[in-house]
């Protein structure tokens, strides 16, 4: 940070403040993770300045001898890691990756069936505020309100009625496994393509601690910054026969130049993901989520769907008489960072957010285990139940700080 503190001391101060915030708070945001220092190093490297258009060996600017190798590393390693026939590592984000998949084989106005956002889906799956819904004609399936899990018979019924050209399997806040085989069966029955969006799950899939959608899907998209721990950016995997269409849809279809530094980070995380350390973090992530859910249940919290199979735990706070926003705010004060989240029952009341979402990725990367998960829930409960009692809030904040100090984050590599 030597050069930054000379060029812009104010900004340098914000970087060190942020480092301090990360060190002194517990990160339970399911859509975040800590990444190895080598990821930060390569993202801040000279690859940041190279302009590329096109693909390795077929670029529109000179000087690509090394960056071609970088992208080929990412391609070869990514295909091996996920056992995929084809890969494109250029998408800027998960949303860009999804857009490129839609435009690769569909025409504007074509029908797509995806999971409804209040039931766990993502903005880029045709939410009315997203450009995706302006380009394509989306219908949505939901979870069963009793089980709070996907009702595949209902998905099948809607698919046969709507006859979509594409079905999207995948969610932002859904704590259960998705039966990709069943989704692919339904897609085949109505001659639809299957896109599986594993944005949240890529790290868990890479480590083989949950089943992979790759064998069952025409297309798979993901982002690298959630359980994958590899910096920002998106990736598309697909069957060989869609490769050319996907490449064209990404560049020049949806994007111009891609970010070589992020492609380098993808190459690096795909290598690290084959190593024992990464795999054990992902195993820990699953175990820790289970412990968070169990401990919360013991304390009387209502867990959406009754439990978790991945890194997420969704809680409905209605019976505790506290809104998602007040819980998020109260917990931020004590240094427990998470996000409020809609629960399926909120759909009836526009704007109501009754839940919070916990993710076990970052705390697992930080080396925390069972005793720490129990402690976190104990502190969380203490804060939420005493949110108007300043002396208790101060006490909890102190205990959170103590816990954080025992598990340093920066340079976890
Ligand atoms: C996080 C997420 C994305 C990615 O979004 P970007 O913010 O564009 O990277 C896409 N799909 C799902 C299901 C997600 O959870």
Tab-separated table of C-alpha atoms and ligand atoms in Angstrom:
chain	number	residue	atom	x	y	z
A	1	UNK	CA	0.000	0.000	0.000
A	2	UNK	CA	3.092	2.221	-0.130
A	3	UNK	CA	2.246	3.794	-3.511
A	4	UNK	CA	-1.407	4.213	-2.696
A	5	UNK	CA	-0.666	6.028	0.552
A	6	UNK	CA	1.477	8.498	-1.439
A	7	UNK	CA	-1.032	9.007	-4.260
A	8	UNK	CA	-4.172	9.070	-2.167
A	9	UNK	CA	-3.775	8.887	1.619
A	10	UNK	CA	-7.549	9.141	2.126
A	11	UNK	CA	-8.202	6.101	-0.010
A	12	UNK	CA	-5.284	4.229	1.573
A	13	UNK	CA	-6.864	4.882	4.959
A	14	UNK	CA	-10.143	3.364	3.743
A	15	UNK	CA	-8.288	0.236	2.612
A	16	UNK	CA	-6.740	-0.182	6.041
A	17	UNK	CA	-10.063	0.578	7.728
A	18	UNK	CA	-11.677	-2.129	5.636
A	19	UNK	CA	-8.907	-4.601	6.540
A	20	UNK	CA	-9.546	-3.795	10.166
A	21	UNK	CA	-13.308	-4.216	9.729
A	22	UNK	CA	-12.754	-7.662	8.200
A	23	UNK	CA	-10.417	-8.692	11.035
A	24	UNK	CA	-12.751	-7.515	13.794
A	25	UNK	CA	-16.133	-8.774	12.579
A	26	UNK	CA	-17.683	-12.165	11.883
A	27	UNK	CA	-18.752	-12.501	8.258
A	28	UNK	CA	-21.896	-14.572	7.806
A	29	UNK	CA	-22.847	-13.126	4.413
A	30	UNK	CA	-23.588	-16.188	2.278
A	31	UNK	CA	-22.634	-14.345	-0.922
A	32	UNK	CA	-19.134	-13.452	0.329
A	33	UNK	CA	-15.999	-15.255	1.333
A	34	UNK	CA	-12.411	-14.572	2.289
A	35	UNK	CA	-9.959	-15.424	-0.471
A	36	UNK	CA	-6.316	-16.473	-0.290
A	37	UNK	CA	-3.773	-13.622	-0.371
A	38	UNK	CA	-2.421	-14.981	-3.684
A	39	UNK	CA	-5.816	-14.183	-5.264
A	40	UNK	CA	-5.554	-10.563	-4.118
A	41	UNK	CA	-1.943	-10.477	-5.380
A	42	UNK	CA	-2.782	-11.666	-8.882
A	43	UNK	CA	-5.850	-9.367	-9.132
A	44	UNK	CA	-3.567	-6.443	-8.267
A	45	UNK	CA	-0.901	-7.534	-10.769
A	46	UNK	CA	0.092	-6.052	-14.172
A	47	UNK	CA	-2.533	-8.244	-15.837
A	48	UNK	CA	-4.883	-5.495	-14.744
A	49	UNK	CA	-3.667	-3.272	-17.601
A	50	UNK	CA	-3.778	-5.611	-20.609
A	51	UNK	CA	-6.571	-5.118	-23.116
A	52	UNK	CA	-7.904	-8.277	-24.716
A	53	UNK	CA	-10.717	-8.811	-27.178
A	54	UNK	CA	-11.469	-12.234	-28.594
A	55	UNK	CA	-10.053	-15.562	-27.463
A	56	UNK	CA	-6.528	-17.057	-27.072
A	57	UNK	CA	-4.762	-17.182	-30.456
A	58	UNK	CA	-7.476	-14.996	-32.041
A	59	UNK	CA	-7.058	-11.601	-30.373
A	60	UNK	CA	-7.678	-8.130	-31.748
A	61	UNK	CA	-4.631	-6.521	-30.077
A	62	UNK	CA	-0.946	-7.496	-30.098
A	63	UNK	CA	1.109	-8.445	-27.059
A	64	UNK	CA	-1.025	-11.352	-25.883
A	65	UNK	CA	1.707	-14.004	-25.618
A	66	UNK	CA	1.422	-14.293	-21.823
A	67	UNK	CA	-2.231	-13.469	-21.324
A	68	UNK	CA	-3.142	-16.184	-23.852
A	69	UNK	CA	-1.331	-18.637	-21.582
A	70	UNK	CA	-3.196	-17.260	-18.563
A	71	UNK	CA	-6.580	-17.754	-20.214
A	72	UNK	CA	-5.580	-21.227	-21.434
A	73	UNK	CA	-4.582	-22.151	-17.853
A	74	UNK	CA	-8.015	-21.052	-16.655
A	75	UNK	CA	-9.712	-22.981	-19.471
A	76	UNK	CA	-7.782	-26.245	-19.000
A	77	UNK	CA	-7.945	-26.228	-15.205
A	78	UNK	CA	-11.614	-25.194	-15.102
A	79	UNK	CA	-12.629	-27.973	-17.496
A	80	UNK	CA	-10.700	-30.540	-15.444
A	81	UNK	CA	-11.984	-29.293	-12.093
A	82	UNK	CA	-15.660	-29.326	-13.066
A	83	UNK	CA	-15.399	-32.195	-15.581
A	84	UNK	CA	-16.954	-29.938	-18.201
A	85	UNK	CA	-16.817	-30.306	-21.985
A	86	UNK	CA	-16.480	-26.576	-22.643
A	87	UNK	CA	-15.755	-23.442	-20.613
A	88	UNK	CA	-15.774	-19.679	-21.108
A	89	UNK	CA	-13.907	-17.751	-18.391
A	90	UNK	CA	-14.544	-14.200	-19.640
A	91	UNK	CA	-17.907	-13.148	-18.093
A	92	UNK	CA	-17.567	-10.100	-15.835
A	93	UNK	CA	-20.135	-11.444	-13.375
A	94	UNK	CA	-22.805	-14.052	-12.777
A	95	UNK	CA	-25.415	-11.785	-14.332
A	96	UNK	CA	-23.342	-11.329	-17.523
A	97	UNK	CA	-22.800	-15.089	-17.663
A	98	UNK	CA	-26.561	-15.725	-17.455
A	99	UNK	CA	-27.321	-13.054	-20.076
A	100	UNK	CA	-24.813	-14.637	-22.462
A	101	UNK	CA	-26.362	-18.081	-21.947
A	102	UNK	CA	-29.871	-16.742	-22.649
A	103	UNK	CA	-28.709	-14.934	-25.817
A	104	UNK	CA	-26.575	-17.873	-27.026
A	105	UNK	CA	-29.528	-20.103	-27.940
A	106	UNK	CA	-32.683	-17.991	-27.427
A	107	UNK	CA	-34.264	-15.114	-29.285
A	108	UNK	CA	-35.668	-12.032	-27.499
A	109	UNK	CA	-39.191	-12.805	-26.309
A	110	UNK	CA	-38.578	-16.549	-25.880
A	111	UNK	CA	-40.003	-18.210	-22.772
A	112	UNK	CA	-37.844	-19.115	-19.773
A	113	UNK	CA	-38.976	-20.866	-16.574
A	114	UNK	CA	-37.040	-20.060	-13.383
A	115	UNK	CA	-37.412	-19.898	-9.611
A	116	UNK	CA	-39.321	-16.920	-8.235
A	117	UNK	CA	-37.137	-14.381	-6.388
A	118	UNK	CA	-39.053	-14.306	-3.082
A	119	UNK	CA	-38.744	-18.093	-3.068
A	120	UNK	CA	-34.974	-18.009	-3.532
A	121	UNK	CA	-34.305	-17.091	-7.171
A	122	UNK	CA	-31.946	-14.383	-8.466
A	123	UNK	CA	-32.524	-10.987	-10.123
A	124	UNK	CA	-30.957	-12.264	-13.354
A	125	UNK	CA	-33.561	-15.044	-13.482
A	126	UNK	CA	-36.168	-12.657	-14.860
A	127	UNK	CA	-37.004	-10.368	-11.954
A	128	UNK	CA	-39.118	-7.465	-13.177
A	129	UNK	CA	-36.398	-4.953	-12.262
A	130	UNK	CA	-33.756	-6.838	-14.297
A	131	UNK	CA	-33.067	-6.372	-18.005
A	132	UNK	CA	-33.461	-10.164	-18.305
A	133	UNK	CA	-37.231	-9.801	-17.840
A	134	UNK	CA	-37.383	-7.127	-20.548
A	135	UNK	CA	-35.619	-9.386	-23.064
A	136	UNK	CA	-37.334	-12.704	-22.325
A	137	UNK	CA	-40.738	-13.930	-21.234
A	138	UNK	CA	-40.235	-15.440	-17.784
A	139	UNK	CA	-42.513	-17.676	-15.749
A	140	UNK	CA	-41.618	-18.726	-12.222
A	141	UNK	CA	-41.880	-21.817	-10.076
A	142	UNK	CA	-41.967	-21.673	-6.290
A	143	UNK	CA	-41.237	-23.730	-3.219
A	144	UNK	CA	-44.010	-25.688	-1.520
A	145	UNK	CA	-45.084	-23.521	1.436
A	146	UNK	CA	-45.369	-26.557	3.745
A	147	UNK	CA	-41.939	-28.097	3.082
A	148	UNK	CA	-40.315	-24.864	1.858
A	149	UNK	CA	-38.531	-27.010	-0.727
A	150	UNK	CA	-38.864	-27.107	-4.517
A	151	UNK	CA	-41.949	-29.047	-5.549
A	152	UNK	CA	-40.749	-30.862	-8.688
A	153	UNK	CA	-44.239	-32.056	-9.639
A	154	UNK	CA	-45.292	-28.430	-9.669
A	155	UNK	CA	-42.244	-27.448	-11.754
A	156	UNK	CA	-43.222	-30.203	-14.217
A	157	UNK	CA	-46.836	-29.027	-14.333
A	158	UNK	CA	-45.827	-25.412	-15.073
A	159	UNK	CA	-43.230	-26.545	-17.633
A	160	UNK	CA	-45.837	-28.575	-19.543
A	161	UNK	CA	-48.265	-25.656	-19.424
A	162	UNK	CA	-45.818	-22.856	-20.340
A	163	UNK	CA	-43.571	-24.844	-22.730
A	164	UNK	CA	-40.451	-22.739	-22.066
A	165	UNK	CA	-37.407	-22.859	-24.343
A	166	UNK	CA	-35.146	-22.846	-21.263
A	167	UNK	CA	-35.461	-23.880	-17.629
A	168	UNK	CA	-33.218	-22.369	-14.959
A	169	UNK	CA	-32.261	-24.477	-11.939
A	170	UNK	CA	-30.479	-22.528	-9.243
A	171	UNK	CA	-31.055	-19.970	-6.534
A	172	UNK	CA	-29.582	-17.245	-4.374
A	173	UNK	CA	-31.228	-18.206	-1.138
A	174	UNK	CA	-32.209	-21.844	-1.066
A	175	UNK	CA	-30.576	-23.956	1.657
A	176	UNK	CA	-31.400	-27.345	0.128
A	177	UNK	CA	-29.876	-29.482	-2.617
A	178	UNK	CA	-31.406	-29.132	-6.067
A	179	UNK	CA	-32.225	-32.341	-7.909
A	180	UNK	CA	-30.564	-31.491	-11.222
A	181	UNK	CA	-31.351	-34.908	-12.655
A	182	UNK	CA	-35.061	-34.297	-12.123
A	183	UNK	CA	-34.819	-30.768	-13.547
A	184	UNK	CA	-33.059	-32.149	-16.628
A	185	UNK	CA	-35.772	-34.810	-17.015
A	186	UNK	CA	-38.458	-32.093	-16.921
A	187	UNK	CA	-36.501	-29.953	-19.411
A	188	UNK	CA	-36.215	-32.935	-21.799
A	189	UNK	CA	-39.964	-33.628	-21.586
A	190	UNK	CA	-40.728	-30.138	-22.914
A	191	UNK	CA	-37.645	-29.847	-25.184
A	192	UNK	CA	-36.174	-27.001	-23.155
A	193	UNK	CA	-32.511	-26.279	-22.495
A	194	UNK	CA	-31.406	-26.600	-18.873
A	195	UNK	CA	-29.284	-23.830	-17.350
A	196	UNK	CA	-28.059	-24.572	-13.834
A	197	UNK	CA	-26.887	-21.452	-12.008
A	198	UNK	CA	-24.581	-22.619	-9.213
A	199	UNK	CA	-23.330	-19.118	-8.296
A	200	UNK	CA	-23.460	-19.797	-4.569
A	201	UNK	CA	-22.390	-23.417	-4.746
A	202	UNK	CA	-19.363	-23.564	-7.059
A	203	UNK	CA	-16.793	-24.104	-4.283
A	204	UNK	CA	-18.846	-26.885	-2.730
A	205	UNK	CA	-19.310	-28.512	-6.138
A	206	UNK	CA	-15.602	-28.127	-7.010
A	207	UNK	CA	-14.684	-29.927	-3.784
A	208	UNK	CA	-17.320	-32.590	-4.530
A	209	UNK	CA	-19.042	-32.118	-1.177
A	210	UNK	CA	-22.409	-31.625	-2.928
A	211	UNK	CA	-23.564	-33.082	-6.278
A	212	UNK	CA	-22.590	-31.327	-9.505
A	213	UNK	CA	-25.142	-30.036	-12.021
A	214	UNK	CA	-22.617	-30.421	-14.867
A	215	UNK	CA	-23.590	-33.923	-16.105
A	216	UNK	CA	-27.292	-32.984	-16.297
A	217	UNK	CA	-27.148	-29.454	-17.698
A	218	UNK	CA	-26.702	-27.926	-21.139
A	219	UNK	CA	-25.239	-24.846	-19.432
A	220	UNK	CA	-23.866	-24.147	-15.955
A	221	UNK	CA	-22.989	-20.650	-14.732
A	222	UNK	CA	-21.263	-19.530	-11.561
A	223	UNK	CA	-19.431	-16.686	-9.879
A	224	UNK	CA	-16.011	-17.001	-8.299
A	225	UNK	CA	-16.450	-14.878	-5.167
A	226	UNK	CA	-18.970	-16.883	-3.141
A	227	UNK	CA	-18.009	-20.372	-1.906
A	228	UNK	CA	-15.412	-20.456	-4.732
A	229	UNK	CA	-13.132	-17.934	-2.902
A	230	UNK	CA	-11.490	-16.758	-6.124
A	231	UNK	CA	-12.138	-13.059	-6.640
A	232	UNK	CA	-14.898	-11.550	-8.740
A	233	UNK	CA	-16.226	-12.590	-12.131
A	234	UNK	CA	-18.373	-15.254	-13.770
A	235	UNK	CA	-17.813	-18.507	-15.659
A	236	UNK	CA	-19.910	-20.525	-18.125
A	237	UNK	CA	-19.597	-24.297	-18.533
A	238	UNK	CA	-21.468	-26.016	-21.341
A	239	UNK	CA	-21.684	-29.027	-23.606
A	240	UNK	CA	-19.158	-28.979	-26.457
A	241	UNK	CA	-21.807	-28.363	-29.144
A	242	UNK	CA	-22.795	-25.006	-27.568
A	243	UNK	CA	-19.184	-23.788	-27.215
A	244	UNK	CA	-19.055	-21.595	-30.338
A	245	UNK	CA	-22.444	-20.020	-29.586
A	246	UNK	CA	-21.435	-19.268	-25.987
A	247	UNK	CA	-18.135	-17.686	-27.042
A	248	UNK	CA	-19.930	-15.428	-29.536
A	249	UNK	CA	-22.632	-14.514	-27.010
A	250	UNK	CA	-20.015	-13.462	-24.416
A	251	UNK	CA	-17.758	-11.589	-26.885
A	252	UNK	CA	-18.780	-9.636	-28.873
A	253	UNK	CA	-22.419	-10.352	-27.904
A	254	UNK	CA	-22.674	-9.154	-24.312
A	255	UNK	CA	-19.195	-7.838	-23.457
A	256	UNK	CA	-16.204	-6.066	-24.906
A	257	UNK	CA	-12.782	-6.616	-23.366
A	258	UNK	CA	-12.529	-9.032	-20.477
A	259	UNK	CA	-10.497	-8.548	-17.271
A	260	UNK	CA	-7.245	-10.510	-17.561
A	261	UNK	CA	-6.442	-10.075	-13.866
A	262	UNK	CA	-9.735	-11.767	-12.965
A	263	UNK	CA	-9.140	-14.513	-15.527
A	264	UNK	CA	-5.747	-15.061	-13.841
A	265	UNK	CA	-7.500	-15.301	-10.458
A	266	UNK	CA	-9.876	-17.891	-11.959
A	267	UNK	CA	-6.872	-19.910	-13.210
A	268	UNK	CA	-5.364	-19.735	-9.730
A	269	UNK	CA	-8.471	-20.703	-7.760
A	270	UNK	CA	-9.139	-23.626	-10.142
A	271	UNK	CA	-5.634	-24.905	-9.275
A	272	UNK	CA	-6.050	-24.339	-5.536
A	273	UNK	CA	-9.488	-25.981	-5.612
A	274	UNK	CA	-7.842	-29.303	-6.496
A	275	UNK	CA	-5.739	-29.144	-3.322
A	276	UNK	CA	-6.484	-30.544	0.122
A	277	UNK	CA	-6.707	-27.178	1.887
A	278	UNK	CA	-9.556	-25.912	-0.296
A	279	UNK	CA	-11.401	-29.217	-0.096
A	280	UNK	CA	-11.202	-29.257	3.688
A	281	UNK	CA	-12.541	-25.675	3.887
A	282	UNK	CA	-15.533	-26.737	1.772
A	283	UNK	CA	-16.157	-29.807	3.964
A	284	UNK	CA	-15.976	-27.561	7.014
A	285	UNK	CA	-18.383	-25.106	5.338
A	286	UNK	CA	-21.063	-27.806	5.064
A	287	UNK	CA	-20.482	-29.058	8.626
A	288	UNK	CA	-20.522	-25.545	10.057
A	289	UNK	CA	-23.796	-24.659	8.305
A	290	UNK	CA	-25.356	-27.763	9.869
A	291	UNK	CA	-24.111	-26.706	13.319
A	292	UNK	CA	-25.427	-23.143	12.852
A	293	UNK	CA	-28.860	-24.521	11.891
A	294	UNK	CA	-28.971	-27.006	14.769
A	295	UNK	CA	-27.886	-24.455	17.384
A	296	UNK	CA	-30.401	-21.908	16.110
A	297	UNK	CA	-33.180	-24.506	16.253
A	298	UNK	CA	-32.235	-25.345	19.850
A	299	UNK	CA	-32.633	-21.658	20.667
A	300	UNK	CA	-36.129	-21.605	19.223
A	301	UNK	CA	-35.513	-20.019	15.822
A	302	UNK	CA	-37.598	-21.159	12.869
A	303	UNK	CA	-35.295	-22.463	10.143
A	304	UNK	CA	-36.719	-22.251	6.630
A	305	UNK	CA	-37.156	-25.816	5.282
A	306	UNK	CA	-36.100	-27.155	8.694
A	307	UNK	CA	-32.375	-27.295	7.977
A	308	UNK	CA	-29.616	-26.991	5.398
A	309	UNK	CA	-27.703	-29.116	2.876
A	310	UNK	CA	-25.312	-26.380	1.749
A	311	UNK	CA	-23.591	-23.289	3.213
A	312	UNK	CA	-26.809	-21.331	3.857
A	313	UNK	CA	-29.224	-21.126	6.741
A	314	UNK	CA	-32.396	-19.050	6.313
A	315	UNK	CA	-34.312	-17.983	9.391
A	316	UNK	CA	-37.854	-16.647	9.626
A	317	UNK	CA	-37.872	-14.151	12.518
A	318	UNK	CA	-41.646	-13.582	12.524
A	319	UNK	CA	-42.242	-15.541	15.746
A	320	UNK	CA	-39.444	-13.573	17.455
A	321	UNK	CA	-41.203	-10.293	16.688
A	322	UNK	CA	-38.200	-8.738	14.966
A	323	UNK	CA	-37.888	-7.692	11.316
A	324	UNK	CA	-35.062	-8.788	9.048
A	325	UNK	CA	-33.787	-5.205	8.854
A	326	UNK	CA	-33.721	-4.643	12.639
A	327	UNK	CA	-31.902	-7.944	13.107
A	328	UNK	CA	-29.335	-7.052	10.436
A	329	UNK	CA	-28.766	-3.614	12.005
A	330	UNK	CA	-28.574	-4.879	15.579
A	331	UNK	CA	-26.091	-7.610	14.613
A	332	UNK	CA	-23.922	-5.174	12.655
A	333	UNK	CA	-23.512	-3.109	15.832
A	334	UNK	CA	-22.032	-6.110	17.666
A	335	UNK	CA	-19.867	-7.100	14.681
A	336	UNK	CA	-21.872	-9.994	13.248
A	337	UNK	CA	-22.349	-9.186	9.566
A	338	UNK	CA	-25.174	-10.785	7.588
A	339	UNK	CA	-28.095	-9.791	5.387
A	340	UNK	CA	-31.845	-9.572	5.796
A	341	UNK	CA	-33.672	-11.840	3.389
A	342	UNK	CA	-37.191	-12.389	2.151
A	343	UNK	CA	-38.754	-15.682	3.170
A	344	UNK	CA	-41.300	-17.465	0.931
A	345	UNK	CA	-44.190	-16.299	3.155
A	346	UNK	CA	-43.270	-12.627	2.499
A	347	UNK	CA	-44.548	-12.870	-1.060
A	348	UNK	CA	-48.095	-12.002	0.091
A	349	UNK	CA	-46.892	-8.722	1.647
A	350	UNK	CA	-45.035	-6.508	-0.803
A	351	UNK	CA	-41.914	-5.064	0.766
A	352	UNK	CA	-41.976	-7.248	3.887
A	353	UNK	CA	-38.664	-8.888	4.772
A	354	UNK	CA	-39.074	-11.302	7.665
A	355	UNK	CA	-35.852	-13.232	7.568
A	356	UNK	CA	-32.099	-13.239	7.723
A	357	UNK	CA	-29.662	-15.436	5.824
A	358	UNK	CA	-26.501	-16.905	7.302
A	359	UNK	CA	-23.635	-18.365	5.299
A	360	UNK	CA	-20.835	-20.510	6.691
A	361	UNK	CA	-18.271	-19.953	3.907
A	362	UNK	CA	-16.208	-17.079	5.310
A	363	UNK	CA	-16.095	-18.319	8.921
A	364	UNK	CA	-14.961	-21.733	7.652
A	365	UNK	CA	-12.239	-20.202	5.452
A	366	UNK	CA	-11.118	-18.355	8.573
A	367	UNK	CA	-10.600	-21.688	10.351
A	368	UNK	CA	-13.575	-21.628	12.697
A	369	UNK	CA	-15.308	-24.878	13.672
A	370	UNK	CA	-18.013	-26.331	15.904
A	371	UNK	CA	-17.264	-24.474	19.188
A	372	UNK	CA	-17.089	-21.152	17.323
A	373	UNK	CA	-20.371	-21.794	15.463
A	374	UNK	CA	-22.106	-22.452	18.779
A	375	UNK	CA	-20.528	-19.344	20.263
A	376	UNK	CA	-21.604	-17.200	17.292
A	377	UNK	CA	-25.235	-18.283	17.670
A	378	UNK	CA	-25.100	-17.739	21.418
A	379	UNK	CA	-23.796	-14.180	20.854
A	380	UNK	CA	-26.271	-13.555	18.049
A	381	UNK	CA	-29.181	-14.632	20.205
A	382	UNK	CA	-27.924	-12.587	23.149
A	383	UNK	CA	-27.752	-9.465	20.966
A	384	UNK	CA	-31.147	-9.985	19.294
A	385	UNK	CA	-32.955	-10.734	22.549
A	386	UNK	CA	-31.397	-7.751	24.349
A	387	UNK	CA	-31.203	-5.271	21.514
A	388	UNK	CA	-32.503	-2.372	23.649
A	389	UNK	CA	-30.068	-3.031	26.528
A	390	UNK	CA	-26.932	-1.048	25.787
A	391	UNK	CA	-24.747	-2.723	28.424
A	392	UNK	CA	-25.454	-6.189	26.997
A	393	UNK	CA	-24.861	-5.012	23.432
A	394	UNK	CA	-21.456	-3.634	24.491
A	395	UNK	CA	-20.658	-6.906	26.227
A	396	UNK	CA	-21.565	-8.956	23.120
A	397	UNK	CA	-19.478	-6.671	20.920
A	398	UNK	CA	-16.480	-7.319	23.177
A	399	UNK	CA	-16.991	-11.070	23.007
A	400	UNK	CA	-17.287	-10.952	19.188
A	401	UNK	CA	-14.011	-9.018	19.036
A	402	UNK	CA	-12.291	-11.566	21.241
A	403	UNK	CA	-13.474	-14.407	19.010
A	404	UNK	CA	-12.271	-12.565	15.874
A	405	UNK	CA	-8.811	-11.913	17.333
A	406	UNK	CA	-8.273	-15.656	17.716
A	407	UNK	CA	-8.881	-16.197	13.952
A	408	UNK	CA	-6.930	-13.696	11.833
A	409	UNK	CA	-8.096	-13.359	8.229
A	410	UNK	CA	-5.676	-11.392	6.076
A	411	UNK	CA	-2.929	-13.588	4.671
A	412	UNK	CA	-4.826	-16.753	5.569
A	413	UNK	CA	-2.848	-18.245	2.644
B	1	LIG	C1	-24.833	-14.174	-6.803
B	1	LIG	C2	-25.639	-14.748	-7.891
B	1	LIG	C3	-25.411	-14.407	-9.224
B	1	LIG	C4	-24.312	-13.469	-9.613
B	1	LIG	O1	-24.493	-12.215	-9.676
B	1	LIG	P1	-23.434	-11.067	-9.984
B	1	LIG	O2	-23.682	-10.146	-8.873
B	1	LIG	O3	-23.832	-10.559	-11.299
B	1	LIG	O4	-22.051	-11.656	-9.983
B	1	LIG	C5	-26.126	-15.057	-10.223
B	1	LIG	N1	-27.011	-16.003	-9.903
B	1	LIG	C6	-27.254	-16.374	-8.637
B	1	LIG	C7	-28.229	-17.464	-8.364
B	1	LIG	C8	-26.585	-15.745	-7.588
B	1	LIG	O5	-26.818	-16.104	-6.335
